[in-house]
Tab-separated table of C-alpha atoms and ligand atoms in Angstrom:
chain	number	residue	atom	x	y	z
U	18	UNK	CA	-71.048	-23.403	-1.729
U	19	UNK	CA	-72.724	-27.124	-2.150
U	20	UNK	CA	-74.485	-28.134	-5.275
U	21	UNK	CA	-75.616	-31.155	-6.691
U	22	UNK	CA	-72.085	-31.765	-7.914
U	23	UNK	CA	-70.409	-30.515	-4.978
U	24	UNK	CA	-71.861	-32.030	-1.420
U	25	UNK	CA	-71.589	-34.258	1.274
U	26	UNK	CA	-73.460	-37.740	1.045
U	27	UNK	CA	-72.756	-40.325	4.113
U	28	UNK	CA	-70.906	-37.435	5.701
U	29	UNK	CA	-68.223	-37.741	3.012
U	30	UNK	CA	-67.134	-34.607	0.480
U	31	UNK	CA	-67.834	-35.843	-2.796
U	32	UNK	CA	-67.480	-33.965	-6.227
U	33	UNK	CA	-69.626	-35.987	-8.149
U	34	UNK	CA	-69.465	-39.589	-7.671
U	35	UNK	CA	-65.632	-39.178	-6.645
U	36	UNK	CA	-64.642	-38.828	-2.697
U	37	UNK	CA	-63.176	-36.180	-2.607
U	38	UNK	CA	-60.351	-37.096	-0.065
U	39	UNK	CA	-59.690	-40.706	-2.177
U	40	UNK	CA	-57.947	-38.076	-4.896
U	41	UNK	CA	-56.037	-35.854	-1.693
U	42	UNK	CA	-55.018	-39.408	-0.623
U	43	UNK	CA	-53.654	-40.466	-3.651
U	44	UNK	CA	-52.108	-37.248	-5.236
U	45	UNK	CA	-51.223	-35.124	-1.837
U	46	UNK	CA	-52.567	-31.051	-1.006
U	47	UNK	CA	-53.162	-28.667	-2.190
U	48	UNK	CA	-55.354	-29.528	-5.241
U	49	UNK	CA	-57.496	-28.319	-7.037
U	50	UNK	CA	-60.491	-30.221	-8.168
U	51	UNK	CA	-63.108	-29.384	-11.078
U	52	UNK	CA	-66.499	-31.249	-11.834
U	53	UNK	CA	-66.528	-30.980	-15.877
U	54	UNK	CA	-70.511	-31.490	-15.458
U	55	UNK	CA	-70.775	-29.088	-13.005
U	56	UNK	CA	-69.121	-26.699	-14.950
U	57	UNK	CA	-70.738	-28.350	-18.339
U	58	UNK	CA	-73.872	-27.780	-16.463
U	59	UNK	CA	-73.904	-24.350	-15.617
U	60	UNK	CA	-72.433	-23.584	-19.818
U	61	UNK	CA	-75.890	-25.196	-20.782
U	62	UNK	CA	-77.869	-23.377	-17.959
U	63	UNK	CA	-76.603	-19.831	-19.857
U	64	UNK	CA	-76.807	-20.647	-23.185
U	65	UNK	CA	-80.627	-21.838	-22.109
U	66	UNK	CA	-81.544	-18.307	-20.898
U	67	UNK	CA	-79.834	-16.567	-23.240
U	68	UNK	CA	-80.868	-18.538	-26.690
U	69	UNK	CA	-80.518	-15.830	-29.160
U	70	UNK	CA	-76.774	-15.119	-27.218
U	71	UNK	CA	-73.760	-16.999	-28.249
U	72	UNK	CA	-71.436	-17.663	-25.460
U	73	UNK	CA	-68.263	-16.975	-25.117
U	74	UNK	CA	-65.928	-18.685	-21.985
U	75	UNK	CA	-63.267	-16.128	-20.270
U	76	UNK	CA	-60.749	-18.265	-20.010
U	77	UNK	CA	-58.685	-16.000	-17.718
U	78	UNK	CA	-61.269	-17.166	-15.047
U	79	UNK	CA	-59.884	-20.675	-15.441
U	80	UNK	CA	-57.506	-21.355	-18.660
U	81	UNK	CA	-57.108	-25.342	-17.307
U	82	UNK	CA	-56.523	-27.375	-21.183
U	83	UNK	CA	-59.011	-29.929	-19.584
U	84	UNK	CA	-61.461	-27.402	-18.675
U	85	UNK	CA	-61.329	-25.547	-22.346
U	86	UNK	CA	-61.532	-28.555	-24.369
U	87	UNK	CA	-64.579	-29.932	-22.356
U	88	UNK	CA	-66.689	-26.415	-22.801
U	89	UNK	CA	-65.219	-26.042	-26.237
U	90	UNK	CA	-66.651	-29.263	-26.775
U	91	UNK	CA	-70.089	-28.276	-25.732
U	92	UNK	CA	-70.057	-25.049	-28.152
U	93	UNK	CA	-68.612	-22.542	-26.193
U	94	UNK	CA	-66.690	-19.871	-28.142
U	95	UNK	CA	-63.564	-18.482	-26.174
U	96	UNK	CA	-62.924	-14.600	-24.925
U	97	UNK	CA	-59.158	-14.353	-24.335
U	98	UNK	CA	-56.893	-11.286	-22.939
U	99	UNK	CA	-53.701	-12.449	-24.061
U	100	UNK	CA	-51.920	-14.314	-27.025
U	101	UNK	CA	-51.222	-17.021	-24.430
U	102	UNK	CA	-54.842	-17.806	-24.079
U	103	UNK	CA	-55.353	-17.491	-27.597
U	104	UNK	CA	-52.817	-20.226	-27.601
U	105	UNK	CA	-53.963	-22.436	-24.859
U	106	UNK	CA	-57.428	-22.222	-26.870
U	107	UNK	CA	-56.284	-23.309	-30.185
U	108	UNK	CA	-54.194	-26.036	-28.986
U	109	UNK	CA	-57.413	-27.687	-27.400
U	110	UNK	CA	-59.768	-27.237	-30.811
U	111	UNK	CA	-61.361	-23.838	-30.321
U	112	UNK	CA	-62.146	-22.567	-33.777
U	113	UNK	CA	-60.586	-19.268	-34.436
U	114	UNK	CA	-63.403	-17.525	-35.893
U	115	UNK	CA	-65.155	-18.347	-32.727
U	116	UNK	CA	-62.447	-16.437	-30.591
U	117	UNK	CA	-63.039	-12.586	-29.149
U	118	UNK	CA	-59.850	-11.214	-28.162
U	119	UNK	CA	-60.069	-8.332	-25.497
U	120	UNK	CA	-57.825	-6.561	-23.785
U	121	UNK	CA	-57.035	-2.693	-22.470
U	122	UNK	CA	-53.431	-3.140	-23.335
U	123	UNK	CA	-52.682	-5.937	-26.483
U	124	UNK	CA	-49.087	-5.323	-27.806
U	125	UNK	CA	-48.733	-4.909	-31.321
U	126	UNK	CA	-46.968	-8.261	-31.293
U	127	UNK	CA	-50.520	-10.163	-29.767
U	128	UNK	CA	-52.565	-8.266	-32.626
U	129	UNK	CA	-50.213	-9.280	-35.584
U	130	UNK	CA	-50.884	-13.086	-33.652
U	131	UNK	CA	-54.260	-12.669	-33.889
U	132	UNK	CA	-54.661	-11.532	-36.807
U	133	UNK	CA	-52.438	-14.131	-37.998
U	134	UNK	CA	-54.967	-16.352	-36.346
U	135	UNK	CA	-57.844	-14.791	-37.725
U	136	UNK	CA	-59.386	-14.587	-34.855
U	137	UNK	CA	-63.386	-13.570	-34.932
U	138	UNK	CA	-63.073	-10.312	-33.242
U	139	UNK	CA	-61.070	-7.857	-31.556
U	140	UNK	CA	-62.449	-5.952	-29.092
U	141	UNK	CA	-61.068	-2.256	-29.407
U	142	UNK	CA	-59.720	0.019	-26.295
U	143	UNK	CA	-57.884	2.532	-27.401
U	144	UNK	CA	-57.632	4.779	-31.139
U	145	UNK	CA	-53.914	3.342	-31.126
U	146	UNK	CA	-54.863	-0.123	-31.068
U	147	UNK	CA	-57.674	0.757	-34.768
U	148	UNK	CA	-54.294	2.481	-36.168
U	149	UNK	CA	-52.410	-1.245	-35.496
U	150	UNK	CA	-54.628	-3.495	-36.337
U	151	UNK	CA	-55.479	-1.591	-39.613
U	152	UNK	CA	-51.924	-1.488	-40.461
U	153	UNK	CA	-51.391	-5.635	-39.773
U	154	UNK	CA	-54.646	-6.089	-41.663
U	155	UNK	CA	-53.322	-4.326	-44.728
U	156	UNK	CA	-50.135	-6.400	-44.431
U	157	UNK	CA	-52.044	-9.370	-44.948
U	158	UNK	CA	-54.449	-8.088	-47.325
U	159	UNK	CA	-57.181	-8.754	-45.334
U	160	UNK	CA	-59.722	-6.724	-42.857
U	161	UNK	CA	-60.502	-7.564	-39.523
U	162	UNK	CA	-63.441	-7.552	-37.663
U	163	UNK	CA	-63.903	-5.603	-34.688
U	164	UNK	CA	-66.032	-4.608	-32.160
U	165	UNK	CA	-65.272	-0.914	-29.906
U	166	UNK	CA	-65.559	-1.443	-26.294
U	167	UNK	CA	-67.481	1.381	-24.919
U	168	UNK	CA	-67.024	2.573	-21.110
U	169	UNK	CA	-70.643	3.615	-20.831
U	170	UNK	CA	-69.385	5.631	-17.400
U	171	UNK	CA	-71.886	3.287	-15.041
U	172	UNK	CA	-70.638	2.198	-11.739
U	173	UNK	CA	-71.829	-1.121	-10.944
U	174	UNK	CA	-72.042	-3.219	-7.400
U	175	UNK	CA	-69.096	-5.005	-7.278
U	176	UNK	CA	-66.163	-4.845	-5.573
U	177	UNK	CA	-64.016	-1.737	-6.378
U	178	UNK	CA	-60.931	-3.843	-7.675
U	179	UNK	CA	-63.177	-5.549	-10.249
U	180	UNK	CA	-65.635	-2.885	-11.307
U	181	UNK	CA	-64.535	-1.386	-15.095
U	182	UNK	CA	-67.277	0.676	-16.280
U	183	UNK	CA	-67.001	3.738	-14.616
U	184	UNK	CA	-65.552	6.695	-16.535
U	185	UNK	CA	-62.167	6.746	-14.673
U	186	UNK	CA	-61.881	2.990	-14.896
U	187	UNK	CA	-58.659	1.908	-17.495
U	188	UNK	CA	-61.414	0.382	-19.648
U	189	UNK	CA	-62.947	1.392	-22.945
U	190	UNK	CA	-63.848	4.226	-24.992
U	191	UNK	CA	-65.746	7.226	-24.076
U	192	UNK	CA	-68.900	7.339	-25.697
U	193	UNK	CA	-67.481	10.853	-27.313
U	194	UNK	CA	-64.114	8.733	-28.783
U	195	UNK	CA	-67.060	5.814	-30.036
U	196	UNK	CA	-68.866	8.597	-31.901
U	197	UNK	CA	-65.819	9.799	-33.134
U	198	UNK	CA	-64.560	6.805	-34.826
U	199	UNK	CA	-68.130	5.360	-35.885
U	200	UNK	CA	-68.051	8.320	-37.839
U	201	UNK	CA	-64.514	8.115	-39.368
U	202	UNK	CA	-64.757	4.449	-40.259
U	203	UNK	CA	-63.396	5.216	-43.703
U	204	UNK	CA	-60.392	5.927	-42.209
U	205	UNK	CA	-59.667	2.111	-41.495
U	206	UNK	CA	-60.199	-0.003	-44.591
U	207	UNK	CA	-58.866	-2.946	-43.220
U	208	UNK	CA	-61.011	-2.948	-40.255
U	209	UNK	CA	-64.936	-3.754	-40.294
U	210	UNK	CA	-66.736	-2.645	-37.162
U	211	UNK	CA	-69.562	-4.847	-36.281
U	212	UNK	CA	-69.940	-4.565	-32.965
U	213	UNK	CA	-70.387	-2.602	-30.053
U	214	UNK	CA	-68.645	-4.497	-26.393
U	215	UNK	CA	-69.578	-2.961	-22.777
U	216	UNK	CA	-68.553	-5.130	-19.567
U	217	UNK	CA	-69.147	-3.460	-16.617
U	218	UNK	CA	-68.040	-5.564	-13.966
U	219	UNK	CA	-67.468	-8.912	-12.415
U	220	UNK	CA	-69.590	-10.861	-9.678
U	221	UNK	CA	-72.615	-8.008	-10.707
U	222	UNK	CA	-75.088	-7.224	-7.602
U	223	UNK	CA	-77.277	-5.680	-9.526
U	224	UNK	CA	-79.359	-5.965	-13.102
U	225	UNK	CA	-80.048	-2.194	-13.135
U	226	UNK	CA	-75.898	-1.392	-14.526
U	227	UNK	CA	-76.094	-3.597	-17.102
U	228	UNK	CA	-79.766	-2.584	-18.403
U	229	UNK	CA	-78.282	1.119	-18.288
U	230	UNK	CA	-74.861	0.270	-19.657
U	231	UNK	CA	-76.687	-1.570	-22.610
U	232	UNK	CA	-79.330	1.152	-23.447
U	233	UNK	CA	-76.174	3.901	-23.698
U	234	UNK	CA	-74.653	1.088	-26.397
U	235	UNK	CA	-77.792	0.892	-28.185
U	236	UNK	CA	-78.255	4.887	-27.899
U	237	UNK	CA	-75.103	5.178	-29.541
U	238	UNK	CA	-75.113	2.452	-32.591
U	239	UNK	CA	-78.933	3.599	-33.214
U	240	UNK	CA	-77.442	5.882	-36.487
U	241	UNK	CA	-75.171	2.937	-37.384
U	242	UNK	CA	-76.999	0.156	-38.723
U	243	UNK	CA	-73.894	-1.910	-39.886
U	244	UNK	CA	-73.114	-2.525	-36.074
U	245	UNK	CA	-75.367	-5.674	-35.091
U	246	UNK	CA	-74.019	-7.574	-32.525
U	247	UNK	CA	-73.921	-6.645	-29.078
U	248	UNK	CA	-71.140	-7.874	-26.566
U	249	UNK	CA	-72.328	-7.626	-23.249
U	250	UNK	CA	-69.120	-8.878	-21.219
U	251	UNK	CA	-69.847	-11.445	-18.229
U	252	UNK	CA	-70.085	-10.692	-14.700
U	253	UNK	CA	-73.240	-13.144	-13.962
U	254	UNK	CA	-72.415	-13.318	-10.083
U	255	UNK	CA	-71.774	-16.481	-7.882
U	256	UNK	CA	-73.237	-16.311	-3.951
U	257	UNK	CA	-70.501	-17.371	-2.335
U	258	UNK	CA	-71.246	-17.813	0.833
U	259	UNK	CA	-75.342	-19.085	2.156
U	260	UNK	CA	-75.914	-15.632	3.176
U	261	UNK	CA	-74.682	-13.490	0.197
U	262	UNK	CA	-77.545	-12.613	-2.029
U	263	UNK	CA	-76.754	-11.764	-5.873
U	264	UNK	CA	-79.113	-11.353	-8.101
U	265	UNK	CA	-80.522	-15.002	-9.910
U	266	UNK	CA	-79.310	-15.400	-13.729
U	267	UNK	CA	-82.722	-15.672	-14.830
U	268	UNK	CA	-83.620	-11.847	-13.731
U	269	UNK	CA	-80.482	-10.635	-15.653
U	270	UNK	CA	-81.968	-12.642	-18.793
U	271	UNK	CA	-85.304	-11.278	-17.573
U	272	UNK	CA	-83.974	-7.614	-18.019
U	273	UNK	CA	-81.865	-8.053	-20.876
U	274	UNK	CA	-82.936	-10.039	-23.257
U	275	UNK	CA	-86.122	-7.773	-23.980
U	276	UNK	CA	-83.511	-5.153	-24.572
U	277	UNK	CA	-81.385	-7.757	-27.198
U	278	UNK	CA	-84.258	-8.574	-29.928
U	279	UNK	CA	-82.752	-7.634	-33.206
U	280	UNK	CA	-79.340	-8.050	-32.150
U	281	UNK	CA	-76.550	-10.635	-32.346
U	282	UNK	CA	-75.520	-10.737	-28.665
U	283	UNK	CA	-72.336	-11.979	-27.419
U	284	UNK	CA	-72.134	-13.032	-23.690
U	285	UNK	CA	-68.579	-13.426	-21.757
U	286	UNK	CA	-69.268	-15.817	-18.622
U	287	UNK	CA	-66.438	-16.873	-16.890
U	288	UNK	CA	-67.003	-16.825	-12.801
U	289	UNK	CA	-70.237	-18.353	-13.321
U	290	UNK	CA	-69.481	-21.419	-15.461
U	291	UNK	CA	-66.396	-22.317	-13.191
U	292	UNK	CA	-66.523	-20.882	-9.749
U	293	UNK	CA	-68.963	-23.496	-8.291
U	294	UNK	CA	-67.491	-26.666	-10.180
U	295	UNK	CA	-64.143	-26.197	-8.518
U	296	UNK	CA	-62.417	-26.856	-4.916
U	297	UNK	CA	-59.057	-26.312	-3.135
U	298	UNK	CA	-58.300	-28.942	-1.144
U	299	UNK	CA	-55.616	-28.637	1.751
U	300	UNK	CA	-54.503	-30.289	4.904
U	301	UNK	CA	-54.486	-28.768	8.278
U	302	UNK	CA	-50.634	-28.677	9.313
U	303	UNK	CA	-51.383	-26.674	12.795
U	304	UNK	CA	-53.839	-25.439	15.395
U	305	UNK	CA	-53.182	-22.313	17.882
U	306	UNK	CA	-55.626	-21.073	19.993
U	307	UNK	CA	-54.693	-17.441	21.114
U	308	UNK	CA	-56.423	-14.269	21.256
U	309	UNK	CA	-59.666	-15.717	21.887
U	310	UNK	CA	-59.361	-17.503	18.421
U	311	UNK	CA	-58.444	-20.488	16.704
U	312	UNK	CA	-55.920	-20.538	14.034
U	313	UNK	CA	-55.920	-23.146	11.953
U	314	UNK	CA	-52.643	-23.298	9.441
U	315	UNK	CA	-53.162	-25.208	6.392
U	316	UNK	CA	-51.044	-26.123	3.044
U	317	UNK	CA	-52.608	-24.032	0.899
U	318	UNK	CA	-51.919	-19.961	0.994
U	319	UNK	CA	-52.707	-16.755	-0.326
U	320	UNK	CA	-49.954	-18.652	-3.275
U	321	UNK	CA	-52.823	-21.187	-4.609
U	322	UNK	CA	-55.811	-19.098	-3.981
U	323	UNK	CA	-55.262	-14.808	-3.864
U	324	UNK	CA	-58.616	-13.696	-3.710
U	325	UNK	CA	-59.440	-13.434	0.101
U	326	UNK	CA	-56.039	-11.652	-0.044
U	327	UNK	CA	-56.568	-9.509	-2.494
U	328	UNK	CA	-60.182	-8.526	-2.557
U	329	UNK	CA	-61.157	-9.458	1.288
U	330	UNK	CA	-63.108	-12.504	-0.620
U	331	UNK	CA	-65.151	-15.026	0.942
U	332	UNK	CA	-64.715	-18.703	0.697
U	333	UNK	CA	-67.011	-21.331	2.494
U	334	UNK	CA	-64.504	-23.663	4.048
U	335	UNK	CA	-65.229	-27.418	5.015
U	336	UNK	CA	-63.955	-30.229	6.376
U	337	UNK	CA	-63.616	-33.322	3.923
U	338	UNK	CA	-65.228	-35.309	6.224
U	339	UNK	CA	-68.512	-33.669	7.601
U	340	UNK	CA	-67.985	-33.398	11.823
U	341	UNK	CA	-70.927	-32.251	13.536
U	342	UNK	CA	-68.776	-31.408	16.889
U	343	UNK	CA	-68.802	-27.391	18.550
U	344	UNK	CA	-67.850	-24.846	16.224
U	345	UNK	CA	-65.471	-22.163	16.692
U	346	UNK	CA	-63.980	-18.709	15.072
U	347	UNK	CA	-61.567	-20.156	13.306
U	348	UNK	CA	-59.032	-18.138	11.018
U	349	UNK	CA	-57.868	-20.264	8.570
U	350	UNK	CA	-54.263	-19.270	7.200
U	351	UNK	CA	-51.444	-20.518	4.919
U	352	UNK	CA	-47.747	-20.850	5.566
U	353	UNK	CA	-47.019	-17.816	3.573
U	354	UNK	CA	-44.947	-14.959	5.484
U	355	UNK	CA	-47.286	-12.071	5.418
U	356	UNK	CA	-50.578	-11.283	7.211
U	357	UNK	CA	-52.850	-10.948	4.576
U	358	UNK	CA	-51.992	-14.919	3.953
U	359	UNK	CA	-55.515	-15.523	4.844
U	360	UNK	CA	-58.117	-18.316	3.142
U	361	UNK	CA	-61.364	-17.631	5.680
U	362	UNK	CA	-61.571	-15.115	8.067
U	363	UNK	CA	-63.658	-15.841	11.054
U	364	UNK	CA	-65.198	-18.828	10.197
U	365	UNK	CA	-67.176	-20.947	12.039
U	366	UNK	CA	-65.499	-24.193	12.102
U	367	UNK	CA	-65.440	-27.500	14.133
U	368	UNK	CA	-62.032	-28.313	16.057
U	369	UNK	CA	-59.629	-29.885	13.447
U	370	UNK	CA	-56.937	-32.001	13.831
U	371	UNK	CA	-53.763	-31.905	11.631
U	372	UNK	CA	-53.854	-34.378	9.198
U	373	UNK	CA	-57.246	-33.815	8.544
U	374	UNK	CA	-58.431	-32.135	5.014
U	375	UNK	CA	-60.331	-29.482	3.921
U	376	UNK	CA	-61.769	-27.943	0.887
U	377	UNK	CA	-62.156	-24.603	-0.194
U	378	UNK	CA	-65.676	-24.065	-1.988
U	379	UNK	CA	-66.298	-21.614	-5.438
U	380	UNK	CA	-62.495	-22.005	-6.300
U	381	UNK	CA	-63.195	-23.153	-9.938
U	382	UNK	CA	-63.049	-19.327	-11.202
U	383	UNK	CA	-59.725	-17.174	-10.640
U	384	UNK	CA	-58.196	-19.850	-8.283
U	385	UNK	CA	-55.534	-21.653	-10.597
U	386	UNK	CA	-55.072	-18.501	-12.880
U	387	UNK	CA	-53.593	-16.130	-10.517
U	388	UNK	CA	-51.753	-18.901	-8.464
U	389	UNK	CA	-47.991	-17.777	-7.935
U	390	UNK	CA	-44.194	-19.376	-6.761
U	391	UNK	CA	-44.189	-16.544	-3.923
U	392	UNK	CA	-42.379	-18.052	-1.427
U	393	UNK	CA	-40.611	-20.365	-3.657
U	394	UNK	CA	-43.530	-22.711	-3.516
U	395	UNK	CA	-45.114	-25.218	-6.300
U	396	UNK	CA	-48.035	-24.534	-7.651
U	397	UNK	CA	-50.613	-27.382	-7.408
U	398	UNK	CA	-51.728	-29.701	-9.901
U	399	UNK	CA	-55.295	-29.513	-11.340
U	400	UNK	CA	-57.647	-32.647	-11.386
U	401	UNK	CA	-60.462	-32.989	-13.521
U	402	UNK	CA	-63.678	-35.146	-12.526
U	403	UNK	CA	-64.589	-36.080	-16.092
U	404	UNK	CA	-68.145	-35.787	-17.415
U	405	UNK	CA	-69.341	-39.434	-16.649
U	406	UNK	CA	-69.038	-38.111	-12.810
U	407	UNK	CA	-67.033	-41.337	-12.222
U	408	UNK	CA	-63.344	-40.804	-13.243
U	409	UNK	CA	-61.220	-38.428	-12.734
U	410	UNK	CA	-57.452	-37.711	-14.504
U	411	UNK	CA	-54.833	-35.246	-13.086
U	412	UNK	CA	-55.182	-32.180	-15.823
U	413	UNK	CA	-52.384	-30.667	-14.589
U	414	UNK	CA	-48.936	-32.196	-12.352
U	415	UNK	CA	-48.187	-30.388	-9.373
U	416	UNK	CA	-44.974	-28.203	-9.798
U	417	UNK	CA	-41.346	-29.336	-9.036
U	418	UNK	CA	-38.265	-27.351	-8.283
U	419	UNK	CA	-37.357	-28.092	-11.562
U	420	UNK	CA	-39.598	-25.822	-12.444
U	421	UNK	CA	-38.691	-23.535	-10.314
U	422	UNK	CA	-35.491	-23.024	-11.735
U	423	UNK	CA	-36.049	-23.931	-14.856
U	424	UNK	CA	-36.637	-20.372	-16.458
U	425	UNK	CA	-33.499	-19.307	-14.362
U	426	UNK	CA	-29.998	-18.638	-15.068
U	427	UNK	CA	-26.804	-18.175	-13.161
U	428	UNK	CA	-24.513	-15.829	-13.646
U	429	UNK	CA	-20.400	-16.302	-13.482
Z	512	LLP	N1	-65.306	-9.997	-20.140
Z	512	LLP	C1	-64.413	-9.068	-19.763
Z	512	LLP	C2	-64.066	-7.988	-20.673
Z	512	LLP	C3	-63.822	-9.133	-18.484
Z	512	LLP	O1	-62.949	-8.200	-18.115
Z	512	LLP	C4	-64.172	-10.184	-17.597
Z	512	LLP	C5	-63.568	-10.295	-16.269
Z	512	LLP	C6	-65.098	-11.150	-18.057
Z	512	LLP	C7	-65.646	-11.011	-19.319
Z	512	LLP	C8	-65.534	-12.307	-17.210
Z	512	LLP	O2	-66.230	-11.889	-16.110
Z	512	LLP	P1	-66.975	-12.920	-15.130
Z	512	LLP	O3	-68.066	-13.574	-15.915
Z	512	LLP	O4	-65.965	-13.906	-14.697
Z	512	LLP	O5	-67.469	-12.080	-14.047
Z	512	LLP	N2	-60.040	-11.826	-10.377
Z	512	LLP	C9	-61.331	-11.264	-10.015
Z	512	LLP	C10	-62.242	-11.125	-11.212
Z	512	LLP	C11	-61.647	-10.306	-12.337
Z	512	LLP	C12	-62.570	-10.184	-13.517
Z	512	LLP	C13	-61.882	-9.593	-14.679
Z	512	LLP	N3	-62.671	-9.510	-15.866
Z	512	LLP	C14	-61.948	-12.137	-8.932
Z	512	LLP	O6	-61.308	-13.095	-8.500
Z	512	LLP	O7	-63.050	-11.854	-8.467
């Protein structure tokens, strides 16, 4: 939704001191759009209420280079899923000692990387994964420090598709398997276990999980003194629409950090450092009215932005330039051949024109990273407002077919 960084002044869309539809005009739809201080804003904002914590950004929310190096910058550690974010993160000055890499299914290939790396911490699924990266450490002479990610078997109030702490989720270690290994830890000399990870969910509706989820951790590491620091994940929710209501940061730090004196605390943010600094921006290509609706086809699709797709997500939608006329139920769709190719469902919206643009609001956090080529099509570029609120750079060119094709080869 609107914030200071994101809003309408003079009935223009502005993201930060930049008009919004001066960068469509210039570099064509879709697009997305970040505000670096927006997002620089809301880094400082956690790290405020969570002093003792140190913070680590999920880059698979958004894994722009622009976007890394700017929160890098401003002290941020990283938490990555995959050797290709380990990557992206080194290449833009993240320290690898300030790196946790997580994951419910690393290949032995990504763990020899990291360890390569020497990356801070790995956070441990699965026995298999100890025997690996006890067996690279050796190879190297060196032992790696770890931290067991514990399904603490709470069900938190999230969507179903992006809840992980429940006992049948993928995720984690039983709190029997945890017990087991905290008291074999002879068994792996070249791994030192520090730390104890739990993340229950994304967009969290409620504090109560998370208190629960991090007394079971503590329950569990209270006969283990050598295990200090406490992961806690991320899942700090966004409201994403005026009427959703989540829970404020400030009453998860209320709840929590009580609970954290005397331990090193790791945090994981990802949705709510980059959700609210970023925008899709599209043109309007069509308008039917049928069905006692109007459907409003635009340039961007379930392609550039999958979460209304995929998890029935909401999206406040609005026009570039503010328009005060009658609203309507609007459906607002993308050229992509399949029904669910949906950005805002029901919407109330004033009667567009093609030709004119719109932005999608709270697309700064798994927008970009699970855009696709389905139907063949480009995947946008990524713009950057920088920091000063004044300039802006293109962070990432749109897609060509080049590139298309370019991993492609034809036979005969
Ligand atoms: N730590 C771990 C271990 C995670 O699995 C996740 C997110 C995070 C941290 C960051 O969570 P956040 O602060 O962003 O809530 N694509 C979905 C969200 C998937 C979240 C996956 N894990 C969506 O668009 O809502």
């Amino acid at each position: 939704m609107f914030n200071e960084h994101i809003r309408y002044t003079d009935g223009k869309l502005y993201c930060d001191s930049v008009m919004v539809d001066s960068i469509a005009a210039e570099i064509g739809t879709p697009v997305y759009i970040y505000s670096l201080s927006r997002a620089l804003r809301n880094l400082r904002r956690i790290q405020t209420l969570f002093p003792e914590a140190h913070v680590h950004f999920s880059t698979k929310s958004n894994a722009n280079l622009a976007v890394l190096s700017a929160l890098i910058g401003a002290g941020a550690g990283i938490d990555a899923v995959s050797a290709g974010e380990i990557h992206k993160a080194l290449l833009v000055g993240a320290q690898a000692s300030d790196i946790v890499f997580a994951g419910v299914g690393k290949t032995r290939e990504e763990l020899e990387y990291a360890i390569r790396q020497r990356v801070g911490w790995i956070n441990v699924e699965n026995v298999r994964e100890l025997d690996h990266i006890n067996s690279i450490a050796a190879v190297h002479g060196r032992t790696q420090r770890v931290a067991l990610r514990l399904n603490p078997d709470v069900t938190a109030s999230t969507h179903p598709y992006i809840a992980t702490g429940h006992s049948y989720a993928k995720f984690g270690l039983t709190a029997e398997v945890v017990r087991d290994i905290l008291a074999n830890q002879s068994k792996y000399p070249g791994i030192q276990i520090e730390g104890l990870h739990i993340h229950i969910g994304s967009q969290l509706h409620d504090t109560a999980a998370t208190q629960r989820a991090v007394e079971i951790a503590q329950e569990i590491i209270a006969p283990f003194p050598t295990i200090k620091t406490l992961n806690i994940g991320g899942g700090l929710p966004v409201a994403y629409s005026p009427d959703e209501v989540v829970p404020a940061w400030d009453d998860f730090a209320a709840v929590l950090r009580p609970l954290l004196n005397g331990y090193q605390v790791i945090l994981e943010p990802g949705r709510s450092i980059v959700a609210d600094a970023g925008l899709l921006v599209c043109e309007a290509l069509y308008v039917k009215k049928q069905a006692g609706t109007t459907i409003l086809i635009v340039d961007a699709s379930m392609a550039e932005l999958i979460r209304p797709a995929l998890y029935e997500a909401h999206h406040e939608i609005v026009p570039l330039v503010e328009n005060q006329g009658e609203q309507h139920i609007t459906q607002v769709v993308g050229p992509v051949c399949e029904s669910s190719d949906l950005l805002g469902k029901d919407l109330l919206l004033p009667d567009l024109q093609p030709g004119e643009r719109l932005a999608v609001l709270n697309a700064g956090a798994y927008g970009m990273v699970m855009a696709s080529n389905y139907n063949q099509r480009l995947r946008p570029p990524e713009v950057v407002v920088r920091e000063d609120g004044n300039t802006w750079m293109i962070a990432r060119r749109r897609e060509t077919w080049d590139d298309l094709t370019r991993t492609e080869m034809m036979t005969g």
